[in-house]
Amino acid sequence: MEFTDPVFLIILGAATGIYAGAIGAGGGFLIAPILLMRHPDATPTEITSAALIYVVINSAIQVLLSIREQRIDGKLILLLAMIGVPAAILGGLTTELIERVYFSFAFGLFLVLIGIYIILRPTTVKDFTHSQGWSRNIKDQQGNLYNYTVPLARTGIAQVGTAFFSALAGIGGGPIGIPVMTRIQRVPHDIAVPSMHLLILIQSLSVTGVHFFNNVGGSPLDDIPWLAAGVLVAGPIAIKVRQRTGEGNLMRALAVGLIIIGISAACDIFR
């Protein structure tokens, strides 16, 4: 099979969609390196723009499928988006002010440590209620009731940091957002994953809109229809994988992604 074969792109889109959809990520951190290898003459903005379109499609499908589950905390995500979108824009604007090589090394090492921590402690606490905070009550389609309390102060601080540093590092918020949402913002994993897809969709649409306004194009966009075809197949499968796998294994799979991203970022110092 040729590396340029559309069948390869469909398989890549499907495999990435299943993995990213199940763990609560958009998949851009996996698609972008492939696009870079396939289009070595493309600019970083063109690669990012094409990868974000894939993320929008993947997350949109996950959101549409998750609506039936009734496990999306829309009010919480609206709050996080209001905080995260400006922070992400600020992070993107700050990129040129920092020596990227040394930042990538430090941030990559940080991601590797988070990944190792999640592998060692893949599940969170069972009691998500707290004496102070924003009480949330979500009842899903199957009648399961999720009661949890979101500590607003540290939730806001964590969201600003997650959005800012993710944009600064050039990765999406999903791989970092799920550990933050389940451990700092104290959202149950069953609610965190579908809710994170909605947050990723909102943030990715905002950045994609900026690229569209600036007429960003390029050859990487030619791959999107084939990648999107794979996502259409992957969407329902990702839901089934998430429902049957359980938090522990899904968080371990997420940790592997964090370690891969971290090693790739840290190795920038040797390039």
PDB file of C-alpha atoms in Angstrom:
ATOM      1  CA  MET A   1       0.000   0.000   0.000  1.00  0.00           C
ATOM      2  CA  GLU A   2       1.357   3.392  -0.970  1.00  0.00           C
ATOM      3  CA  PHE A   3       1.832   5.942   1.800  1.00  0.00           C
ATOM      4  CA  THR A   4      -0.302   8.273  -0.335  1.00  0.00           C
ATOM      5  CA  ASP A   5      -3.053   5.709  -0.859  1.00  0.00           C
ATOM      6  CA  PRO A   6      -6.503   7.056   0.181  1.00  0.00           C
ATOM      7  CA  VAL A   7      -7.166   3.688   1.809  1.00  0.00           C
ATOM      8  CA  PHE A   8      -4.252   4.343   4.159  1.00  0.00           C
ATOM      9  CA  LEU A   9      -5.764   7.720   5.094  1.00  0.00           C
ATOM     10  CA  ILE A  10      -9.173   6.175   5.761  1.00  0.00           C
ATOM     11  CA  ILE A  11      -7.606   3.521   8.003  1.00  0.00           C
ATOM     12  CA  LEU A  12      -5.507   6.180   9.755  1.00  0.00           C
ATOM     13  CA  GLY A  13      -8.558   8.372  10.292  1.00  0.00           C
ATOM     14  CA  ALA A  14     -10.544   5.458  11.677  1.00  0.00           C
ATOM     15  CA  ALA A  15      -7.806   4.158  13.992  1.00  0.00           C
ATOM     16  CA  THR A  16      -7.055   7.620  15.343  1.00  0.00           C
ATOM     17  CA  GLY A  17     -10.771   8.340  15.731  1.00  0.00           C
ATOM     18  CA  ILE A  18     -11.349   5.193  17.764  1.00  0.00           C
ATOM     19  CA  TYR A  19      -8.412   5.857  20.083  1.00  0.00           C
ATOM     20  CA  ALA A  20      -8.983   9.592  20.488  1.00  0.00           C
ATOM     21  CA  GLY A  21     -12.757   9.267  20.748  1.00  0.00           C
ATOM     22  CA  ALA A  22     -12.500   6.667  23.495  1.00  0.00           C
ATOM     23  CA  ILE A  23      -9.987   8.543  25.679  1.00  0.00           C
ATOM     24  CA  GLY A  24     -11.505  12.011  25.273  1.00  0.00           C
ATOM     25  CA  ALA A  25      -9.083  13.633  22.817  1.00  0.00           C
ATOM     26  CA  GLY A  26      -9.495  15.165  19.380  1.00  0.00           C
ATOM     27  CA  GLY A  27      -6.689  13.202  17.719  1.00  0.00           C
ATOM     28  CA  GLY A  28      -4.822  16.163  16.267  1.00  0.00           C
ATOM     29  CA  PHE A  29      -1.623  15.249  18.124  1.00  0.00           C
ATOM     30  CA  LEU A  30      -1.542  11.980  16.154  1.00  0.00           C
ATOM     31  CA  ILE A  31      -2.724  13.307  12.789  1.00  0.00           C
ATOM     32  CA  ALA A  32      -0.374  16.319  12.652  1.00  0.00           C
ATOM     33  CA  PRO A  33       2.910  14.296  12.530  1.00  0.00           C
ATOM     34  CA  ILE A  34       1.533  12.148   9.684  1.00  0.00           C
ATOM     35  CA  LEU A  35       0.490  15.248   7.747  1.00  0.00           C
ATOM     36  CA  LEU A  36       3.944  16.708   8.327  1.00  0.00           C
ATOM     37  CA  MET A  37       5.595  13.596   6.841  1.00  0.00           C
ATOM     38  CA  ARG A  38       3.216  13.545   3.883  1.00  0.00           C
ATOM     39  CA  HIS A  39       3.523  17.283   3.188  1.00  0.00           C
ATOM     40  CA  PRO A  40       7.078  18.309   4.127  1.00  0.00           C
ATOM     41  CA  ASP A  41       6.785  21.616   2.267  1.00  0.00           C
ATOM     42  CA  ALA A  42       3.634  22.704   4.119  1.00  0.00           C
ATOM     43  CA  THR A  43       3.874  25.452   6.717  1.00  0.00           C
ATOM     44  CA  PRO A  44       3.189  24.713  10.401  1.00  0.00           C
ATOM     45  CA  THR A  45      -0.003  26.785  10.129  1.00  0.00           C
ATOM     46  CA  GLU A  46      -1.232  24.674   7.206  1.00  0.00           C
ATOM     47  CA  ILE A  47      -0.503  21.459   9.119  1.00  0.00           C
ATOM     48  CA  THR A  48      -2.227  22.776  12.240  1.00  0.00           C
ATOM     49  CA  SER A  49      -5.227  23.999  10.267  1.00  0.00           C
ATOM     50  CA  ALA A  50      -5.769  20.629   8.576  1.00  0.00           C
ATOM     51  CA  ALA A  51      -5.287  18.721  11.844  1.00  0.00           C
ATOM     52  CA  LEU A  52      -7.803  20.987  13.587  1.00  0.00           C
ATOM     53  CA  ILE A  53     -10.399  20.321  10.899  1.00  0.00           C
ATOM     54  CA  TYR A  54      -9.952  16.611  11.624  1.00  0.00           C
ATOM     55  CA  VAL A  55     -10.360  17.343  15.339  1.00  0.00           C
ATOM     56  CA  VAL A  56     -13.550  19.325  14.687  1.00  0.00           C
ATOM     57  CA  ILE A  57     -15.047  16.467  12.667  1.00  0.00           C
ATOM     58  CA  ASN A  58     -14.016  13.804  15.167  1.00  0.00           C
ATOM     59  CA  SER A  59     -15.223  15.728  18.220  1.00  0.00           C
ATOM     60  CA  ALA A  60     -18.470  16.774  16.513  1.00  0.00           C
ATOM     61  CA  ILE A  61     -19.325  13.133  15.799  1.00  0.00           C
ATOM     62  CA  GLN A  62     -18.489  12.154  19.376  1.00  0.00           C
ATOM     63  CA  VAL A  63     -20.681  14.957  20.731  1.00  0.00           C
ATOM     64  CA  LEU A  64     -23.615  13.986  18.508  1.00  0.00           C
ATOM     65  CA  LEU A  65     -23.344  10.350  19.564  1.00  0.00           C
ATOM     66  CA  SER A  66     -22.879  11.261  23.245  1.00  0.00           C
ATOM     67  CA  ILE A  67     -25.985  13.456  23.332  1.00  0.00           C
ATOM     68  CA  ARG A  68     -28.059  10.283  23.338  1.00  0.00           C
ATOM     69  CA  GLU A  69     -26.186   9.116  26.432  1.00  0.00           C
ATOM     70  CA  GLN A  70     -27.056  12.380  28.224  1.00  0.00           C
ATOM     71  CA  ARG A  71     -23.618  12.450  29.858  1.00  0.00           C
ATOM     72  CA  ILE A  72     -22.459  15.896  28.724  1.00  0.00           C
ATOM     73  CA  ASP A  73     -22.325  18.599  31.382  1.00  0.00           C
ATOM     74  CA  GLY A  74     -23.153  21.489  29.070  1.00  0.00           C
ATOM     75  CA  LYS A  75     -23.173  24.209  31.733  1.00  0.00           C
ATOM     76  CA  LEU A  76     -19.736  23.240  33.021  1.00  0.00           C
ATOM     77  CA  ILE A  77     -18.303  23.095  29.500  1.00  0.00           C
ATOM     78  CA  LEU A  78     -19.733  26.516  28.678  1.00  0.00           C
ATOM     79  CA  LEU A  79     -17.930  27.911  31.735  1.00  0.00           C
ATOM     80  CA  LEU A  80     -14.672  26.154  30.831  1.00  0.00           C
ATOM     81  CA  ALA A  81     -14.913  27.393  27.235  1.00  0.00           C
ATOM     82  CA  MET A  82     -15.420  30.992  28.370  1.00  0.00           C
ATOM     83  CA  ILE A  83     -12.234  30.656  30.420  1.00  0.00           C
ATOM     84  CA  GLY A  84     -10.233  28.465  28.055  1.00  0.00           C
ATOM     85  CA  VAL A  85     -10.719  30.107  24.654  1.00  0.00           C
ATOM     86  CA  PRO A  86      -9.116  33.471  25.635  1.00  0.00           C
ATOM     87  CA  ALA A  87      -6.313  31.627  27.456  1.00  0.00           C
ATOM     88  CA  ALA A  88      -5.654  29.474  24.383  1.00  0.00           C
ATOM     89  CA  ILE A  89      -5.526  32.536  22.128  1.00  0.00           C
ATOM     90  CA  LEU A  90      -3.093  34.191  24.556  1.00  0.00           C
ATOM     91  CA  GLY A  91      -0.971  31.044  24.584  1.00  0.00           C
ATOM     92  CA  GLY A  92      -0.806  31.035  20.806  1.00  0.00           C
ATOM     93  CA  LEU A  93       0.230  34.690  20.739  1.00  0.00           C
ATOM     94  CA  THR A  94       2.941  34.045  23.360  1.00  0.00           C
ATOM     95  CA  THR A  95       4.625  31.329  21.288  1.00  0.00           C
ATOM     96  CA  GLU A  96       7.003  33.727  19.527  1.00  0.00           C
ATOM     97  CA  LEU A  97       8.114  35.299  22.823  1.00  0.00           C
ATOM     98  CA  ILE A  98       9.572  32.099  24.317  1.00  0.00           C
ATOM     99  CA  GLU A  99      12.505  29.985  23.183  1.00  0.00           C
ATOM    100  CA  ARG A 100      10.431  27.094  21.878  1.00  0.00           C
ATOM    101  CA  VAL A 101      13.125  24.402  22.043  1.00  0.00           C
ATOM    102  CA  TYR A 102      13.705  24.710  25.791  1.00  0.00           C
ATOM    103  CA  PHE A 103      10.014  25.131  26.526  1.00  0.00           C
ATOM    104  CA  SER A 104       9.196  22.001  24.500  1.00  0.00           C
ATOM    105  CA  PHE A 105      11.787  20.014  26.447  1.00  0.00           C
ATOM    106  CA  ALA A 106      10.443  21.100  29.847  1.00  0.00           C
ATOM    107  CA  PHE A 107       6.811  20.690  28.826  1.00  0.00           C
ATOM    108  CA  GLY A 108       7.533  17.304  27.235  1.00  0.00           C
ATOM    109  CA  LEU A 109       9.193  16.078  30.424  1.00  0.00           C
ATOM    110  CA  PHE A 110       6.159  17.315  32.373  1.00  0.00           C
ATOM    111  CA  LEU A 111       3.801  15.320  30.118  1.00  0.00           C
ATOM    112  CA  VAL A 112       5.898  12.170  30.513  1.00  0.00           C
ATOM    113  CA  LEU A 113       5.717  12.495  34.311  1.00  0.00           C
ATOM    114  CA  ILE A 114       1.935  12.962  34.134  1.00  0.00           C
ATOM    115  CA  GLY A 115       1.681   9.873  31.939  1.00  0.00           C
ATOM    116  CA  ILE A 116       3.725   7.794  34.380  1.00  0.00           C
ATOM    117  CA  TYR A 117       1.600   9.058  37.293  1.00  0.00           C
ATOM    118  CA  ILE A 118      -1.628   8.071  35.490  1.00  0.00           C
ATOM    119  CA  ILE A 119      -0.265   4.601  34.717  1.00  0.00           C
ATOM    120  CA  LEU A 120       0.504   4.127  38.414  1.00  0.00           C
ATOM    121  CA  ARG A 121      -2.840   5.635  39.517  1.00  0.00           C
ATOM    122  CA  PRO A 122      -5.254   5.185  36.601  1.00  0.00           C
ATOM    123  CA  THR A 123      -8.474   5.675  38.579  1.00  0.00           C
ATOM    124  CA  THR A 124      -9.652   8.649  40.619  1.00  0.00           C
ATOM    125  CA  VAL A 125     -11.464   8.931  43.930  1.00  0.00           C
ATOM    126  CA  LYS A 126     -14.935   7.427  44.196  1.00  0.00           C
ATOM    127  CA  ASP A 127     -16.461  10.266  46.205  1.00  0.00           C
ATOM    128  CA  PHE A 128     -16.800  13.319  43.946  1.00  0.00           C
ATOM    129  CA  THR A 129     -18.841  15.387  46.379  1.00  0.00           C
ATOM    130  CA  HIS A 130     -17.249  18.225  48.323  1.00  0.00           C
ATOM    131  CA  SER A 131     -18.431  20.557  51.032  1.00  0.00           C
ATOM    132  CA  GLN A 132     -17.808  23.644  48.906  1.00  0.00           C
ATOM    133  CA  GLY A 133     -18.208  24.202  45.190  1.00  0.00           C
ATOM    134  CA  TRP A 134     -20.688  23.983  42.334  1.00  0.00           C
ATOM    135  CA  SER A 135     -22.986  21.002  42.880  1.00  0.00           C
ATOM    136  CA  ARG A 136     -23.738  19.140  39.671  1.00  0.00           C
ATOM    137  CA  ASN A 137     -26.331  16.412  39.102  1.00  0.00           C
ATOM    138  CA  ILE A 138     -26.419  14.537  35.800  1.00  0.00           C
ATOM    139  CA  LYS A 139     -28.826  11.691  35.029  1.00  0.00           C
ATOM    140  CA  ASP A 140     -27.938   9.716  31.917  1.00  0.00           C
ATOM    141  CA  GLN A 141     -30.180   7.833  29.509  1.00  0.00           C
ATOM    142  CA  GLN A 142     -29.861   4.604  31.487  1.00  0.00           C
ATOM    143  CA  GLY A 143     -30.966   6.278  34.711  1.00  0.00           C
ATOM    144  CA  ASN A 144     -27.511   6.469  36.315  1.00  0.00           C
ATOM    145  CA  LEU A 145     -27.212   9.525  38.567  1.00  0.00           C
ATOM    146  CA  TYR A 146     -23.887  11.341  38.826  1.00  0.00           C
ATOM    147  CA  ASN A 147     -23.512  13.711  41.786  1.00  0.00           C
ATOM    148  CA  TYR A 148     -20.307  15.719  42.003  1.00  0.00           C
ATOM    149  CA  THR A 149     -19.076  19.070  43.223  1.00  0.00           C
ATOM    150  CA  VAL A 150     -16.814  21.239  41.065  1.00  0.00           C
ATOM    151  CA  PRO A 151     -14.427  23.462  43.086  1.00  0.00           C
ATOM    152  CA  LEU A 152     -14.730  26.687  41.111  1.00  0.00           C
ATOM    153  CA  ALA A 153     -11.505  28.445  42.133  1.00  0.00           C
ATOM    154  CA  ARG A 154      -9.085  25.668  41.264  1.00  0.00           C
ATOM    155  CA  THR A 155     -11.219  24.689  38.260  1.00  0.00           C
ATOM    156  CA  GLY A 156     -10.753  28.156  36.771  1.00  0.00           C
ATOM    157  CA  ILE A 157      -7.027  28.238  37.510  1.00  0.00           C
ATOM    158  CA  ALA A 158      -6.525  24.736  36.095  1.00  0.00           C
ATOM    159  CA  GLN A 159      -8.471  25.566  32.937  1.00  0.00           C
ATOM    160  CA  VAL A 160      -6.445  28.714  32.282  1.00  0.00           C
ATOM    161  CA  GLY A 161      -3.209  26.767  32.691  1.00  0.00           C
ATOM    162  CA  THR A 162      -4.366  23.828  30.568  1.00  0.00           C
ATOM    163  CA  ALA A 163      -5.596  25.999  27.692  1.00  0.00           C
ATOM    164  CA  PHE A 164      -2.632  28.382  27.778  1.00  0.00           C
ATOM    165  CA  PHE A 165       0.176  25.816  27.916  1.00  0.00           C
ATOM    166  CA  SER A 166      -1.523  23.450  25.446  1.00  0.00           C
ATOM    167  CA  ALA A 167      -1.760  26.273  22.895  1.00  0.00           C
ATOM    168  CA  LEU A 168       1.799  27.334  23.679  1.00  0.00           C
ATOM    169  CA  ALA A 169       3.034  23.783  23.072  1.00  0.00           C
ATOM    170  CA  GLY A 170       0.946  23.420  19.916  1.00  0.00           C
ATOM    171  CA  ILE A 171      -1.206  20.501  21.074  1.00  0.00           C
ATOM    172  CA  GLY A 172      -4.913  20.153  21.764  1.00  0.00           C
ATOM    173  CA  GLY A 173      -6.316  20.309  25.273  1.00  0.00           C
ATOM    174  CA  GLY A 174      -7.853  16.823  25.367  1.00  0.00           C
ATOM    175  CA  PRO A 175      -4.852  14.708  26.466  1.00  0.00           C
ATOM    176  CA  ILE A 176      -4.179  17.063  29.380  1.00  0.00           C
ATOM    177  CA  GLY A 177      -7.797  18.084  29.940  1.00  0.00           C
ATOM    178  CA  ILE A 178      -9.072  14.652  30.976  1.00  0.00           C
ATOM    179  CA  PRO A 179      -6.574  14.215  33.860  1.00  0.00           C
ATOM    180  CA  VAL A 180      -7.292  17.798  34.945  1.00  0.00           C
ATOM    181  CA  MET A 181     -11.048  17.328  34.726  1.00  0.00           C
ATOM    182  CA  THR A 182     -11.125  14.050  36.666  1.00  0.00           C
ATOM    183  CA  ARG A 183      -8.497  14.877  39.294  1.00  0.00           C
ATOM    184  CA  ILE A 184      -8.596  18.643  39.853  1.00  0.00           C
ATOM    185  CA  GLN A 185     -12.090  19.588  38.722  1.00  0.00           C
ATOM    186  CA  ARG A 186     -13.474  16.353  40.254  1.00  0.00           C
ATOM    187  CA  VAL A 187     -15.722  15.298  37.381  1.00  0.00           C
ATOM    188  CA  PRO A 188     -16.500  11.551  37.085  1.00  0.00           C
ATOM    189  CA  HIS A 189     -14.764   9.899  34.140  1.00  0.00           C
ATOM    190  CA  ASP A 190     -18.067   8.838  32.529  1.00  0.00           C
ATOM    191  CA  ILE A 191     -19.057  12.519  32.346  1.00  0.00           C
ATOM    192  CA  ALA A 192     -15.581  13.921  31.697  1.00  0.00           C
ATOM    193  CA  VAL A 193     -14.881  12.146  28.390  1.00  0.00           C
ATOM    194  CA  PRO A 194     -18.037  13.133  26.436  1.00  0.00           C
ATOM    195  CA  SER A 195     -17.984  16.595  28.019  1.00  0.00           C
ATOM    196  CA  MET A 196     -14.349  17.072  26.989  1.00  0.00           C
ATOM    197  CA  HIS A 197     -15.286  16.359  23.374  1.00  0.00           C
ATOM    198  CA  LEU A 198     -17.721  19.277  23.488  1.00  0.00           C
ATOM    199  CA  LEU A 199     -15.026  21.548  24.935  1.00  0.00           C
ATOM    200  CA  ILE A 200     -12.537  20.425  22.286  1.00  0.00           C
ATOM    201  CA  LEU A 201     -15.134  21.089  19.593  1.00  0.00           C
ATOM    202  CA  ILE A 202     -15.778  24.650  20.820  1.00  0.00           C
ATOM    203  CA  GLN A 203     -12.090  25.525  21.191  1.00  0.00           C
ATOM    204  CA  SER A 204     -11.110  23.921  17.869  1.00  0.00           C
ATOM    205  CA  LEU A 205     -13.911  25.696  16.021  1.00  0.00           C
ATOM    206  CA  SER A 206     -12.727  29.046  17.386  1.00  0.00           C
ATOM    207  CA  VAL A 207      -9.165  28.487  16.156  1.00  0.00           C
ATOM    208  CA  THR A 208     -10.336  26.994  12.847  1.00  0.00           C
ATOM    209  CA  GLY A 209     -12.469  30.085  12.337  1.00  0.00           C
ATOM    210  CA  VAL A 210      -9.382  32.260  12.697  1.00  0.00           C
ATOM    211  CA  HIS A 211      -7.545  30.129  10.105  1.00  0.00           C
ATOM    212  CA  PHE A 212     -10.515  30.337   7.753  1.00  0.00           C
ATOM    213  CA  PHE A 213     -10.627  34.109   8.156  1.00  0.00           C
ATOM    214  CA  ASN A 214      -6.914  34.256   7.297  1.00  0.00           C
ATOM    215  CA  ASN A 215      -7.460  32.053   4.196  1.00  0.00           C
ATOM    216  CA  VAL A 216      -5.159  29.276   5.412  1.00  0.00           C
ATOM    217  CA  GLY A 217      -5.100  26.458   2.873  1.00  0.00           C
ATOM    218  CA  GLY A 218      -2.361  24.210   1.541  1.00  0.00           C
ATOM    219  CA  SER A 219      -1.961  20.631   0.367  1.00  0.00           C
ATOM    220  CA  PRO A 220      -2.678  19.007   3.790  1.00  0.00           C
ATOM    221  CA  LEU A 221      -6.349  19.885   3.310  1.00  0.00           C
ATOM    222  CA  ASP A 222      -6.458  17.380   0.428  1.00  0.00           C
ATOM    223  CA  ASP A 223      -6.149  14.546   2.974  1.00  0.00           C
ATOM    224  CA  ILE A 224      -9.084  15.664   5.123  1.00  0.00           C
ATOM    225  CA  PRO A 225     -11.932  14.065   3.105  1.00  0.00           C
ATOM    226  CA  TRP A 226     -10.290  10.638   3.364  1.00  0.00           C
ATOM    227  CA  LEU A 227      -9.444  11.068   7.048  1.00  0.00           C
ATOM    228  CA  ALA A 228     -13.008  12.238   7.685  1.00  0.00           C
ATOM    229  CA  ALA A 229     -14.352   9.113   5.992  1.00  0.00           C
ATOM    230  CA  GLY A 230     -12.424   7.055   8.541  1.00  0.00           C
ATOM    231  CA  VAL A 231     -13.849   9.128  11.395  1.00  0.00           C
ATOM    232  CA  LEU A 232     -17.399   8.390  10.262  1.00  0.00           C
ATOM    233  CA  VAL A 233     -16.648   4.695  10.709  1.00  0.00           C
ATOM    234  CA  ALA A 234     -14.773   5.225  13.976  1.00  0.00           C
ATOM    235  CA  GLY A 235     -17.370   7.281  15.858  1.00  0.00           C
ATOM    236  CA  PRO A 236     -19.768   4.532  16.966  1.00  0.00           C
ATOM    237  CA  ILE A 237     -16.883   2.128  17.604  1.00  0.00           C
ATOM    238  CA  ALA A 238     -15.172   4.639  19.911  1.00  0.00           C
ATOM    239  CA  ILE A 239     -18.377   4.932  21.950  1.00  0.00           C
ATOM    240  CA  LYS A 240     -18.560   1.152  22.338  1.00  0.00           C
ATOM    241  CA  VAL A 241     -14.888   0.947  23.314  1.00  0.00           C
ATOM    242  CA  ARG A 242     -15.363   3.668  25.940  1.00  0.00           C
ATOM    243  CA  GLN A 243     -18.474   2.014  27.373  1.00  0.00           C
ATOM    244  CA  ARG A 244     -16.888  -1.436  27.659  1.00  0.00           C
ATOM    245  CA  THR A 245     -13.278  -0.660  28.563  1.00  0.00           C
ATOM    246  CA  GLY A 246     -13.612   1.178  31.870  1.00  0.00           C
ATOM    247  CA  GLU A 247     -11.815   4.144  33.380  1.00  0.00           C
ATOM    248  CA  GLY A 248      -8.621   2.357  34.394  1.00  0.00           C
ATOM    249  CA  ASN A 249      -7.720   0.993  30.957  1.00  0.00           C
ATOM    250  CA  LEU A 250      -8.840   4.155  29.165  1.00  0.00           C
ATOM    251  CA  MET A 251      -6.671   6.320  31.410  1.00  0.00           C
ATOM    252  CA  ARG A 252      -3.712   3.991  30.806  1.00  0.00           C
ATOM    253  CA  ALA A 253      -4.284   4.382  27.062  1.00  0.00           C
ATOM    254  CA  LEU A 254      -4.404   8.153  27.551  1.00  0.00           C
ATOM    255  CA  ALA A 255      -1.165   7.974  29.553  1.00  0.00           C
ATOM    256  CA  VAL A 256       0.554   6.246  26.624  1.00  0.00           C
ATOM    257  CA  GLY A 257      -0.523   9.143  24.397  1.00  0.00           C
ATOM    258  CA  LEU A 258       0.812  11.675  26.903  1.00  0.00           C
ATOM    259  CA  ILE A 259       4.162   9.892  27.066  1.00  0.00           C
ATOM    260  CA  ILE A 260       4.400   9.790  23.251  1.00  0.00           C
ATOM    261  CA  ILE A 261       3.596  13.507  22.991  1.00  0.00           C
ATOM    262  CA  GLY A 262       6.027  14.291  25.805  1.00  0.00           C
ATOM    263  CA  ILE A 263       8.936  12.365  24.301  1.00  0.00           C
ATOM    264  CA  SER A 264       8.302  13.931  20.889  1.00  0.00           C
ATOM    265  CA  ALA A 265       8.241  17.437  22.392  1.00  0.00           C
ATOM    266  CA  ALA A 266      11.314  16.845  24.572  1.00  0.00           C
ATOM    267  CA  CYS A 267      13.309  15.558  21.597  1.00  0.00           C
ATOM    268  CA  ASP A 268      12.950  18.947  19.888  1.00  0.00           C
ATOM    269  CA  ILE A 269      16.026  20.070  21.806  1.00  0.00           C
ATOM    270  CA  PHE A 270      18.160  17.555  19.873  1.00  0.00           C
ATOM    271  CA  ARG A 271      16.858  18.540  16.422  1.00  0.00           C
TER     272      ARG A 271
END
